[in-house]
Amino acid sequence: MTQTMPIDGKFQLMELPYAANALAPVISEETIGFHHGKHLQAYVNNLNGLLPGSPYEGLSLEEIVVKSDGGVFNNAGQILNHNLYFSQFAAPKADNKPVGKLAEAIQTQFSSFETFKEEFEKKGATLFGSGWVWLSADKDGKLHITQETNASNPLTKGLTPLLTFDVWEHAYYLDYQNRRPAHLASLWQIVNWEEVEKRF
Ligand code: MN
């Protein structure tokens, strides 16, 4: 996958590819403000503070996620997860569906997009505590839906991450309070399937 390199020893806060209010009402401008501007910024600041003098100086974000543990892993993992998360969305669209080879793979492996969505939402809804539900691909192009707790990413299992829903409460509490399943079900309207397909 694409490698994210530090600039002058520091990782940067990723820029959103849309306006902060573009995903509303699925994700409000207020949630984007806290989630991207505060939570993600804090992970970036934390990692940049931990790197000097560590064995991870000069490595890409993806290499750090694969090789590190403890605080470095938690912050690097959260940056990579959020970079993939925020860059996979676009303004809400009715009847939003996967495209290209990924659409074919979903159809073949899950029998329908509806079945795939049900399984993905269920894995997100039943993940206990904080974490992420992921769609990823193995080296043979087979798709996998996995639950990753806390800051983990399928990259640590040798899989290529494609799509992710963040189930940390900070991702949805302002807009949906405790209704995590309702939040997950609404996210399909804003998935940018062209971007997700590119990762496949
Ligand atoms: Mn988050």
JSON list of C-alpha atoms and ligand atoms in Angstrom, two decimals:
[
{"chain": "A", "resi": 1, "resn": "MET", "atom": "CA", "xyz": [0.00, 0.00, 0.00]},
{"chain": "A", "resi": 2, "resn": "THR", "atom": "CA", "xyz": [0.99, 3.67, -0.30]},
{"chain": "A", "resi": 3, "resn": "GLN", "atom": "CA", "xyz": [3.62, 4.62, 2.28]},
{"chain": "A", "resi": 4, "resn": "THR", "atom": "CA", "xyz": [3.10, 7.74, 4.42]},
{"chain": "A", "resi": 5, "resn": "MET", "atom": "CA", "xyz": [6.45, 9.39, 5.18]},
{"chain": "A", "resi": 6, "resn": "PRO", "atom": "CA", "xyz": [7.27, 11.95, 7.87]},
{"chain": "A", "resi": 7, "resn": "ILE", "atom": "CA", "xyz": [8.35, 15.44, 6.73]},
{"chain": "A", "resi": 8, "resn": "ASP", "atom": "CA", "xyz": [11.40, 16.74, 8.63]},
{"chain": "A", "resi": 9, "resn": "GLY", "atom": "CA", "xyz": [10.84, 13.92, 11.13]},
{"chain": "A", "resi": 10, "resn": "LYS", "atom": "CA", "xyz": [7.18, 14.76, 11.73]},
{"chain": "A", "resi": 11, "resn": "PHE", "atom": "CA", "xyz": [3.94, 13.21, 10.57]},
{"chain": "A", "resi": 12, "resn": "GLN", "atom": "CA", "xyz": [1.29, 15.69, 9.46]},
{"chain": "A", "resi": 13, "resn": "LEU", "atom": "CA", "xyz": [-2.45, 15.91, 10.13]},
{"chain": "A", "resi": 14, "resn": "MET", "atom": "CA", "xyz": [-4.05, 14.64, 6.91]},
{"chain": "A", "resi": 15, "resn": "GLU", "atom": "CA", "xyz": [-6.17, 17.12, 4.97]},
{"chain": "A", "resi": 16, "resn": "LEU", "atom": "CA", "xyz": [-9.82, 16.22, 4.52]},
{"chain": "A", "resi": 17, "resn": "PRO", "atom": "CA", "xyz": [-10.73, 15.75, 0.83]},
{"chain": "A", "resi": 18, "resn": "TYR", "atom": "CA", "xyz": [-14.11, 17.50, 1.48]},
{"chain": "A", "resi": 19, "resn": "ALA", "atom": "CA", "xyz": [-15.52, 20.42, 3.48]},
{"chain": "A", "resi": 20, "resn": "ALA", "atom": "CA", "xyz": [-16.15, 19.77, 7.20]},
{"chain": "A", "resi": 21, "resn": "ASN", "atom": "CA", "xyz": [-19.93, 19.99, 6.63]},
{"chain": "A", "resi": 22, "resn": "ALA", "atom": "CA", "xyz": [-19.97, 17.84, 3.46]},
{"chain": "A", "resi": 23, "resn": "LEU", "atom": "CA", "xyz": [-20.90, 14.56, 5.17]},
{"chain": "A", "resi": 24, "resn": "ALA", "atom": "CA", "xyz": [-23.91, 15.95, 7.09]},
{"chain": "A", "resi": 25, "resn": "PRO", "atom": "CA", "xyz": [-26.37, 14.74, 8.23]},
{"chain": "A", "resi": 26, "resn": "VAL", "atom": "CA", "xyz": [-24.62, 11.33, 8.33]},
{"chain": "A", "resi": 27, "resn": "ILE", "atom": "CA", "xyz": [-21.63, 12.86, 10.19]},
{"chain": "A", "resi": 28, "resn": "SER", "atom": "CA", "xyz": [-22.09, 16.43, 11.43]},
{"chain": "A", "resi": 29, "resn": "GLU", "atom": "CA", "xyz": [-19.61, 19.28, 11.02]},
{"chain": "A", "resi": 30, "resn": "GLU", "atom": "CA", "xyz": [-19.25, 19.31, 14.80]},
{"chain": "A", "resi": 31, "resn": "THR", "atom": "CA", "xyz": [-18.23, 15.64, 14.92]},
{"chain": "A", "resi": 32, "resn": "ILE", "atom": "CA", "xyz": [-15.74, 16.15, 12.07]},
{"chain": "A", "resi": 33, "resn": "GLY", "atom": "CA", "xyz": [-14.32, 19.13, 13.95]},
{"chain": "A", "resi": 34, "resn": "PHE", "atom": "CA", "xyz": [-13.65, 17.12, 17.11]},
{"chain": "A", "resi": 35, "resn": "HIS", "atom": "CA", "xyz": [-12.77, 13.82, 15.44]},
{"chain": "A", "resi": 36, "resn": "HIS", "atom": "CA", "xyz": [-10.35, 15.16, 12.80]},
{"chain": "A", "resi": 37, "resn": "GLY", "atom": "CA", "xyz": [-9.29, 18.44, 14.43]},
{"chain": "A", "resi": 38, "resn": "LYS", "atom": "CA", "xyz": [-8.88, 17.23, 18.02]},
{"chain": "A", "resi": 39, "resn": "HIS", "atom": "CA", "xyz": [-8.68, 13.42, 18.29]},
{"chain": "A", "resi": 40, "resn": "LEU", "atom": "CA", "xyz": [-6.59, 12.78, 15.17]},
{"chain": "A", "resi": 41, "resn": "GLN", "atom": "CA", "xyz": [-4.44, 15.85, 15.80]},
{"chain": "A", "resi": 42, "resn": "ALA", "atom": "CA", "xyz": [-3.67, 14.51, 19.30]},
{"chain": "A", "resi": 43, "resn": "TYR", "atom": "CA", "xyz": [-2.53, 11.13, 17.91]},
{"chain": "A", "resi": 44, "resn": "VAL", "atom": "CA", "xyz": [-0.27, 12.97, 15.42]},
{"chain": "A", "resi": 45, "resn": "ASN", "atom": "CA", "xyz": [1.21, 15.15, 18.20]},
{"chain": "A", "resi": 46, "resn": "ASN", "atom": "CA", "xyz": [1.69, 12.13, 20.49]},
{"chain": "A", "resi": 47, "resn": "LEU", "atom": "CA", "xyz": [3.48, 10.06, 17.84]},
{"chain": "A", "resi": 48, "resn": "ASN", "atom": "CA", "xyz": [5.73, 12.97, 16.85]},
{"chain": "A", "resi": 49, "resn": "GLY", "atom": "CA", "xyz": [6.68, 13.32, 20.52]},
{"chain": "A", "resi": 50, "resn": "LEU", "atom": "CA", "xyz": [7.52, 9.61, 20.87]},
{"chain": "A", "resi": 51, "resn": "LEU", "atom": "CA", "xyz": [9.62, 9.15, 17.70]},
{"chain": "A", "resi": 52, "resn": "PRO", "atom": "CA", "xyz": [12.86, 11.08, 18.40]},
{"chain": "A", "resi": 53, "resn": "GLY", "atom": "CA", "xyz": [15.51, 8.63, 19.61]},
{"chain": "A", "resi": 54, "resn": "SER", "atom": "CA", "xyz": [13.25, 5.60, 19.04]},
{"chain": "A", "resi": 55, "resn": "PRO", "atom": "CA", "xyz": [14.02, 2.78, 16.53]},
{"chain": "A", "resi": 56, "resn": "TYR", "atom": "CA", "xyz": [11.13, 4.05, 14.39]},
{"chain": "A", "resi": 57, "resn": "GLU", "atom": "CA", "xyz": [12.62, 7.40, 13.34]},
{"chain": "A", "resi": 58, "resn": "GLY", "atom": "CA", "xyz": [12.55, 7.80, 9.56]},
{"chain": "A", "resi": 59, "resn": "LEU", "atom": "CA", "xyz": [10.21, 4.84, 8.92]},
{"chain": "A", "resi": 60, "resn": "SER", "atom": "CA", "xyz": [6.90, 5.18, 7.10]},
{"chain": "A", "resi": 61, "resn": "LEU", "atom": "CA", "xyz": [3.70, 5.20, 9.15]},
{"chain": "A", "resi": 62, "resn": "GLU", "atom": "CA", "xyz": [2.78, 1.80, 7.69]},
{"chain": "A", "resi": 63, "resn": "GLU", "atom": "CA", "xyz": [6.17, 0.29, 8.69]},
{"chain": "A", "resi": 64, "resn": "ILE", "atom": "CA", "xyz": [5.80, 1.69, 12.21]},
{"chain": "A", "resi": 65, "resn": "VAL", "atom": "CA", "xyz": [2.35, 0.09, 12.54]},
{"chain": "A", "resi": 66, "resn": "VAL", "atom": "CA", "xyz": [3.74, -3.31, 11.51]},
{"chain": "A", "resi": 67, "resn": "LYS", "atom": "CA", "xyz": [6.89, -3.14, 13.68]},
{"chain": "A", "resi": 68, "resn": "SER", "atom": "CA", "xyz": [5.97, -1.26, 16.86]},
{"chain": "A", "resi": 69, "resn": "ASP", "atom": "CA", "xyz": [4.04, -1.92, 20.06]},
{"chain": "A", "resi": 70, "resn": "GLY", "atom": "CA", "xyz": [2.93, 0.03, 23.14]},
{"chain": "A", "resi": 71, "resn": "GLY", "atom": "CA", "xyz": [2.40, 3.78, 22.89]},
{"chain": "A", "resi": 72, "resn": "VAL", "atom": "CA", "xyz": [4.09, 4.13, 19.50]},
{"chain": "A", "resi": 73, "resn": "PHE", "atom": "CA", "xyz": [1.81, 1.47, 18.03]},
{"chain": "A", "resi": 74, "resn": "ASN", "atom": "CA", "xyz": [-1.34, 2.95, 19.59]},
{"chain": "A", "resi": 75, "resn": "ASN", "atom": "CA", "xyz": [-0.72, 6.42, 18.16]},
{"chain": "A", "resi": 76, "resn": "ALA", "atom": "CA", "xyz": [0.67, 5.28, 14.77]},
{"chain": "A", "resi": 77, "resn": "GLY", "atom": "CA", "xyz": [-2.19, 2.80, 14.38]},
{"chain": "A", "resi": 78, "resn": "GLN", "atom": "CA", "xyz": [-4.77, 5.46, 15.17]},
{"chain": "A", "resi": 79, "resn": "ILE", "atom": "CA", "xyz": [-3.22, 7.85, 12.62]},
{"chain": "A", "resi": 80, "resn": "LEU", "atom": "CA", "xyz": [-3.21, 5.22, 9.86]},
{"chain": "A", "resi": 81, "resn": "ASN", "atom": "CA", "xyz": [-6.75, 4.07, 10.74]},
{"chain": "A", "resi": 82, "resn": "HIS", "atom": "CA", "xyz": [-8.11, 7.62, 10.71]},
{"chain": "A", "resi": 83, "resn": "ASN", "atom": "CA", "xyz": [-6.28, 8.56, 7.49]},
{"chain": "A", "resi": 84, "resn": "LEU", "atom": "CA", "xyz": [-7.95, 5.62, 5.74]},
{"chain": "A", "resi": 85, "resn": "TYR", "atom": "CA", "xyz": [-11.29, 6.37, 7.44]},
{"chain": "A", "resi": 86, "resn": "PHE", "atom": "CA", "xyz": [-11.54, 10.09, 6.62]},
{"chain": "A", "resi": 87, "resn": "SER", "atom": "CA", "xyz": [-10.26, 9.68, 3.04]},
{"chain": "A", "resi": 88, "resn": "GLN", "atom": "CA", "xyz": [-12.90, 7.03, 2.17]},
{"chain": "A", "resi": 89, "resn": "PHE", "atom": "CA", "xyz": [-15.94, 9.33, 2.46]},
{"chain": "A", "resi": 90, "resn": "ALA", "atom": "CA", "xyz": [-17.80, 11.77, 0.19]},
{"chain": "A", "resi": 91, "resn": "ALA", "atom": "CA", "xyz": [-21.09, 13.70, 0.30]},
{"chain": "A", "resi": 92, "resn": "PRO", "atom": "CA", "xyz": [-24.20, 11.51, 0.94]},
{"chain": "A", "resi": 93, "resn": "LYS", "atom": "CA", "xyz": [-25.60, 9.70, -2.09]},
{"chain": "A", "resi": 94, "resn": "ALA", "atom": "CA", "xyz": [-28.84, 7.73, -2.39]},
{"chain": "A", "resi": 95, "resn": "ASP", "atom": "CA", "xyz": [-28.38, 4.16, -3.66]},
{"chain": "A", "resi": 96, "resn": "ASN", "atom": "CA", "xyz": [-24.60, 4.31, -3.08]},
{"chain": "A", "resi": 97, "resn": "LYS", "atom": "CA", "xyz": [-22.93, 1.07, -4.22]},
{"chain": "A", "resi": 98, "resn": "PRO", "atom": "CA", "xyz": [-19.48, -0.52, -4.69]},
{"chain": "A", "resi": 99, "resn": "VAL", "atom": "CA", "xyz": [-17.87, -0.23, -8.12]},
{"chain": "A", "resi": 100, "resn": "GLY", "atom": "CA", "xyz": [-15.52, -2.14, -10.42]},
{"chain": "A", "resi": 101, "resn": "LYS", "atom": "CA", "xyz": [-13.62, -5.29, -9.44]},
{"chain": "A", "resi": 102, "resn": "LEU", "atom": "CA", "xyz": [-14.42, -4.77, -5.78]},
{"chain": "A", "resi": 103, "resn": "ALA", "atom": "CA", "xyz": [-18.17, -4.80, -6.53]},
{"chain": "A", "resi": 104, "resn": "GLU", "atom": "CA", "xyz": [-17.67, -8.10, -8.37]},
{"chain": "A", "resi": 105, "resn": "ALA", "atom": "CA", "xyz": [-15.63, -9.59, -5.48]},
{"chain": "A", "resi": 106, "resn": "ILE", "atom": "CA", "xyz": [-18.29, -8.56, -2.93]},
{"chain": "A", "resi": 107, "resn": "GLN", "atom": "CA", "xyz": [-21.02, -10.08, -5.10]},
{"chain": "A", "resi": 108, "resn": "THR", "atom": "CA", "xyz": [-19.08, -13.35, -5.56]},
{"chain": "A", "resi": 109, "resn": "GLN", "atom": "CA", "xyz": [-18.01, -13.75, -1.95]},
{"chain": "A", "resi": 110, "resn": "PHE", "atom": "CA", "xyz": [-21.00, -12.45, -0.01]},
{"chain": "A", "resi": 111, "resn": "SER", "atom": "CA", "xyz": [-23.69, -13.26, -2.64]},
{"chain": "A", "resi": 112, "resn": "SER", "atom": "CA", "xyz": [-25.00, -9.68, -2.49]},
{"chain": "A", "resi": 113, "resn": "PHE", "atom": "CA", "xyz": [-24.10, -6.17, -1.34]},
{"chain": "A", "resi": 114, "resn": "GLU", "atom": "CA", "xyz": [-27.02, -6.39, 1.13]},
{"chain": "A", "resi": 115, "resn": "THR", "atom": "CA", "xyz": [-25.58, -9.52, 2.77]},
{"chain": "A", "resi": 116, "resn": "PHE", "atom": "CA", "xyz": [-22.14, -7.92, 2.92]},
{"chain": "A", "resi": 117, "resn": "LYS", "atom": "CA", "xyz": [-23.54, -4.79, 4.58]},
{"chain": "A", "resi": 118, "resn": "GLU", "atom": "CA", "xyz": [-25.44, -6.87, 7.16]},
{"chain": "A", "resi": 119, "resn": "GLU", "atom": "CA", "xyz": [-22.32, -8.81, 8.12]},
{"chain": "A", "resi": 120, "resn": "PHE", "atom": "CA", "xyz": [-20.16, -5.68, 8.27]},
{"chain": "A", "resi": 121, "resn": "GLU", "atom": "CA", "xyz": [-22.68, -3.80, 10.43]},
{"chain": "A", "resi": 122, "resn": "LYS", "atom": "CA", "xyz": [-23.08, -6.79, 12.72]},
{"chain": "A", "resi": 123, "resn": "LYS", "atom": "CA", "xyz": [-19.32, -7.06, 13.27]},
{"chain": "A", "resi": 124, "resn": "GLY", "atom": "CA", "xyz": [-19.25, -3.33, 14.05]},
{"chain": "A", "resi": 125, "resn": "ALA", "atom": "CA", "xyz": [-22.22, -3.45, 16.39]},
{"chain": "A", "resi": 126, "resn": "THR", "atom": "CA", "xyz": [-20.91, -6.46, 18.36]},
{"chain": "A", "resi": 127, "resn": "LEU", "atom": "CA", "xyz": [-17.32, -5.25, 18.80]},
{"chain": "A", "resi": 128, "resn": "PHE", "atom": "CA", "xyz": [-17.04, -4.83, 22.57]},
{"chain": "A", "resi": 129, "resn": "GLY", "atom": "CA", "xyz": [-15.47, -1.53, 23.61]},
{"chain": "A", "resi": 130, "resn": "SER", "atom": "CA", "xyz": [-13.41, 0.66, 21.28]},
{"chain": "A", "resi": 131, "resn": "GLY", "atom": "CA", "xyz": [-12.12, -0.42, 17.90]},
{"chain": "A", "resi": 132, "resn": "TRP", "atom": "CA", "xyz": [-12.69, -0.69, 14.18]},
{"chain": "A", "resi": 133, "resn": "VAL", "atom": "CA", "xyz": [-14.48, -3.01, 11.77]},
{"chain": "A", "resi": 134, "resn": "TRP", "atom": "CA", "xyz": [-12.53, -3.56, 8.54]},
{"chain": "A", "resi": 135, "resn": "LEU", "atom": "CA", "xyz": [-12.93, -4.89, 5.05]},
{"chain": "A", "resi": 136, "resn": "SER", "atom": "CA", "xyz": [-9.54, -6.00, 3.78]},
{"chain": "A", "resi": 137, "resn": "ALA", "atom": "CA", "xyz": [-8.05, -8.22, 1.09]},
{"chain": "A", "resi": 138, "resn": "ASP", "atom": "CA", "xyz": [-5.44, -10.95, 1.29]},
{"chain": "A", "resi": 139, "resn": "LYS", "atom": "CA", "xyz": [-2.72, -11.61, -1.30]},
{"chain": "A", "resi": 140, "resn": "ASP", "atom": "CA", "xyz": [-5.10, -13.74, -3.39]},
{"chain": "A", "resi": 141, "resn": "GLY", "atom": "CA", "xyz": [-7.71, -10.97, -3.49]},
{"chain": "A", "resi": 142, "resn": "LYS", "atom": "CA", "xyz": [-10.02, -12.78, -1.05]},
{"chain": "A", "resi": 143, "resn": "LEU", "atom": "CA", "xyz": [-12.03, -10.37, 1.10]},
{"chain": "A", "resi": 144, "resn": "HIS", "atom": "CA", "xyz": [-12.10, -10.47, 4.90]},
{"chain": "A", "resi": 145, "resn": "ILE", "atom": "CA", "xyz": [-14.27, -8.63, 7.45]},
{"chain": "A", "resi": 146, "resn": "THR", "atom": "CA", "xyz": [-12.47, -8.33, 10.78]},
{"chain": "A", "resi": 147, "resn": "GLN", "atom": "CA", "xyz": [-12.92, -6.66, 14.13]},
{"chain": "A", "resi": 148, "resn": "GLU", "atom": "CA", "xyz": [-9.82, -4.84, 15.36]},
{"chain": "A", "resi": 149, "resn": "THR", "atom": "CA", "xyz": [-9.73, -3.58, 18.92]},
{"chain": "A", "resi": 150, "resn": "ASN", "atom": "CA", "xyz": [-8.36, -0.19, 19.98]},
{"chain": "A", "resi": 151, "resn": "ALA", "atom": "CA", "xyz": [-5.76, 1.00, 17.42]},
{"chain": "A", "resi": 152, "resn": "SER", "atom": "CA", "xyz": [-5.24, -2.21, 15.46]},
{"chain": "A", "resi": 153, "resn": "ASN", "atom": "CA", "xyz": [-5.22, -2.46, 11.67]},
{"chain": "A", "resi": 154, "resn": "PRO", "atom": "CA", "xyz": [-5.45, -5.55, 9.37]},
{"chain": "A", "resi": 155, "resn": "LEU", "atom": "CA", "xyz": [-1.98, -4.60, 8.04]},
{"chain": "A", "resi": 156, "resn": "THR", "atom": "CA", "xyz": [-0.57, -6.29, 11.16]},
{"chain": "A", "resi": 157, "resn": "LYS", "atom": "CA", "xyz": [-2.07, -9.57, 9.85]},
{"chain": "A", "resi": 158, "resn": "GLY", "atom": "CA", "xyz": [-0.62, -9.14, 6.35]},
{"chain": "A", "resi": 159, "resn": "LEU", "atom": "CA", "xyz": [-3.94, -7.95, 4.91]},
{"chain": "A", "resi": 160, "resn": "THR", "atom": "CA", "xyz": [-4.53, -4.85, 2.75]},
{"chain": "A", "resi": 161, "resn": "PRO", "atom": "CA", "xyz": [-7.05, -2.52, 4.45]},
{"chain": "A", "resi": 162, "resn": "LEU", "atom": "CA", "xyz": [-9.84, -1.32, 2.14]},
{"chain": "A", "resi": 163, "resn": "LEU", "atom": "CA", "xyz": [-12.76, 0.10, 4.15]},
{"chain": "A", "resi": 164, "resn": "THR", "atom": "CA", "xyz": [-13.27, 0.81, 7.84]},
{"chain": "A", "resi": 165, "resn": "PHE", "atom": "CA", "xyz": [-15.95, 2.03, 10.23]},
{"chain": "A", "resi": 166, "resn": "ASP", "atom": "CA", "xyz": [-14.70, 3.58, 13.48]},
{"chain": "A", "resi": 167, "resn": "VAL", "atom": "CA", "xyz": [-16.69, 2.30, 16.47]},
{"chain": "A", "resi": 168, "resn": "TRP", "atom": "CA", "xyz": [-14.92, 4.38, 19.14]},
{"chain": "A", "resi": 169, "resn": "GLU", "atom": "CA", "xyz": [-17.64, 6.44, 20.81]},
{"chain": "A", "resi": 170, "resn": "HIS", "atom": "CA", "xyz": [-15.90, 9.69, 19.75]},
{"chain": "A", "resi": 171, "resn": "ALA", "atom": "CA", "xyz": [-16.84, 8.81, 16.14]},
{"chain": "A", "resi": 172, "resn": "TYR", "atom": "CA", "xyz": [-20.60, 8.99, 16.72]},
{"chain": "A", "resi": 173, "resn": "TYR", "atom": "CA", "xyz": [-21.60, 10.09, 20.22]},
{"chain": "A", "resi": 174, "resn": "LEU", "atom": "CA", "xyz": [-22.38, 13.75, 19.41]},
{"chain": "A", "resi": 175, "resn": "ASP", "atom": "CA", "xyz": [-24.71, 12.74, 16.55]},
{"chain": "A", "resi": 176, "resn": "TYR", "atom": "CA", "xyz": [-26.09, 9.33, 17.59]},
{"chain": "A", "resi": 177, "resn": "GLN", "atom": "CA", "xyz": [-25.36, 9.08, 21.36]},
{"chain": "A", "resi": 178, "resn": "ASN", "atom": "CA", "xyz": [-25.49, 5.34, 22.22]},
{"chain": "A", "resi": 179, "resn": "ARG", "atom": "CA", "xyz": [-27.09, 4.29, 18.91]},
{"chain": "A", "resi": 180, "resn": "ARG", "atom": "CA", "xyz": [-24.00, 2.72, 17.35]},
{"chain": "A", "resi": 181, "resn": "PRO", "atom": "CA", "xyz": [-25.98, 0.41, 14.98]},
{"chain": "A", "resi": 182, "resn": "ALA", "atom": "CA", "xyz": [-27.94, 3.40, 13.58]},
{"chain": "A", "resi": 183, "resn": "HIS", "atom": "CA", "xyz": [-24.67, 5.24, 12.96]},
{"chain": "A", "resi": 184, "resn": "LEU", "atom": "CA", "xyz": [-23.13, 2.23, 11.19]},
{"chain": "A", "resi": 185, "resn": "ALA", "atom": "CA", "xyz": [-26.21, 1.74, 8.99]},
{"chain": "A", "resi": 186, "resn": "SER", "atom": "CA", "xyz": [-26.11, 5.40, 7.91]},
{"chain": "A", "resi": 187, "resn": "LEU", "atom": "CA", "xyz": [-22.43, 5.37, 6.90]},
{"chain": "A", "resi": 188, "resn": "TRP", "atom": "CA", "xyz": [-23.13, 3.48, 3.63]},
{"chain": "A", "resi": 189, "resn": "GLN", "atom": "CA", "xyz": [-24.53, 6.73, 2.18]},
{"chain": "A", "resi": 190, "resn": "ILE", "atom": "CA", "xyz": [-21.13, 8.45, 2.36]},
{"chain": "A", "resi": 191, "resn": "VAL", "atom": "CA", "xyz": [-18.68, 5.69, 1.37]},
{"chain": "A", "resi": 192, "resn": "ASN", "atom": "CA", "xyz": [-16.60, 6.83, -1.62]},
{"chain": "A", "resi": 193, "resn": "TRP", "atom": "CA", "xyz": [-16.47, 3.47, -3.40]},
{"chain": "A", "resi": 194, "resn": "GLU", "atom": "CA", "xyz": [-14.13, 4.78, -6.12]},
{"chain": "A", "resi": 195, "resn": "GLU", "atom": "CA", "xyz": [-11.55, 5.50, -3.39]},
{"chain": "A", "resi": 196, "resn": "VAL", "atom": "CA", "xyz": [-12.13, 2.13, -1.66]},
{"chain": "A", "resi": 197, "resn": "GLU", "atom": "CA", "xyz": [-11.84, 0.29, -5.02]},
{"chain": "A", "resi": 198, "resn": "LYS", "atom": "CA", "xyz": [-8.46, 1.97, -5.65]},
{"chain": "A", "resi": 199, "resn": "ARG", "atom": "CA", "xyz": [-7.10, 0.32, -2.50]},
{"chain": "A", "resi": 200, "resn": "PHE", "atom": "CA", "xyz": [-8.17, -3.14, -3.73]},
{"chain": "B", "resi": 1, "resn": "MN", "atom": "MN", "xyz": [-11.76, 7.83, 15.75]}
]
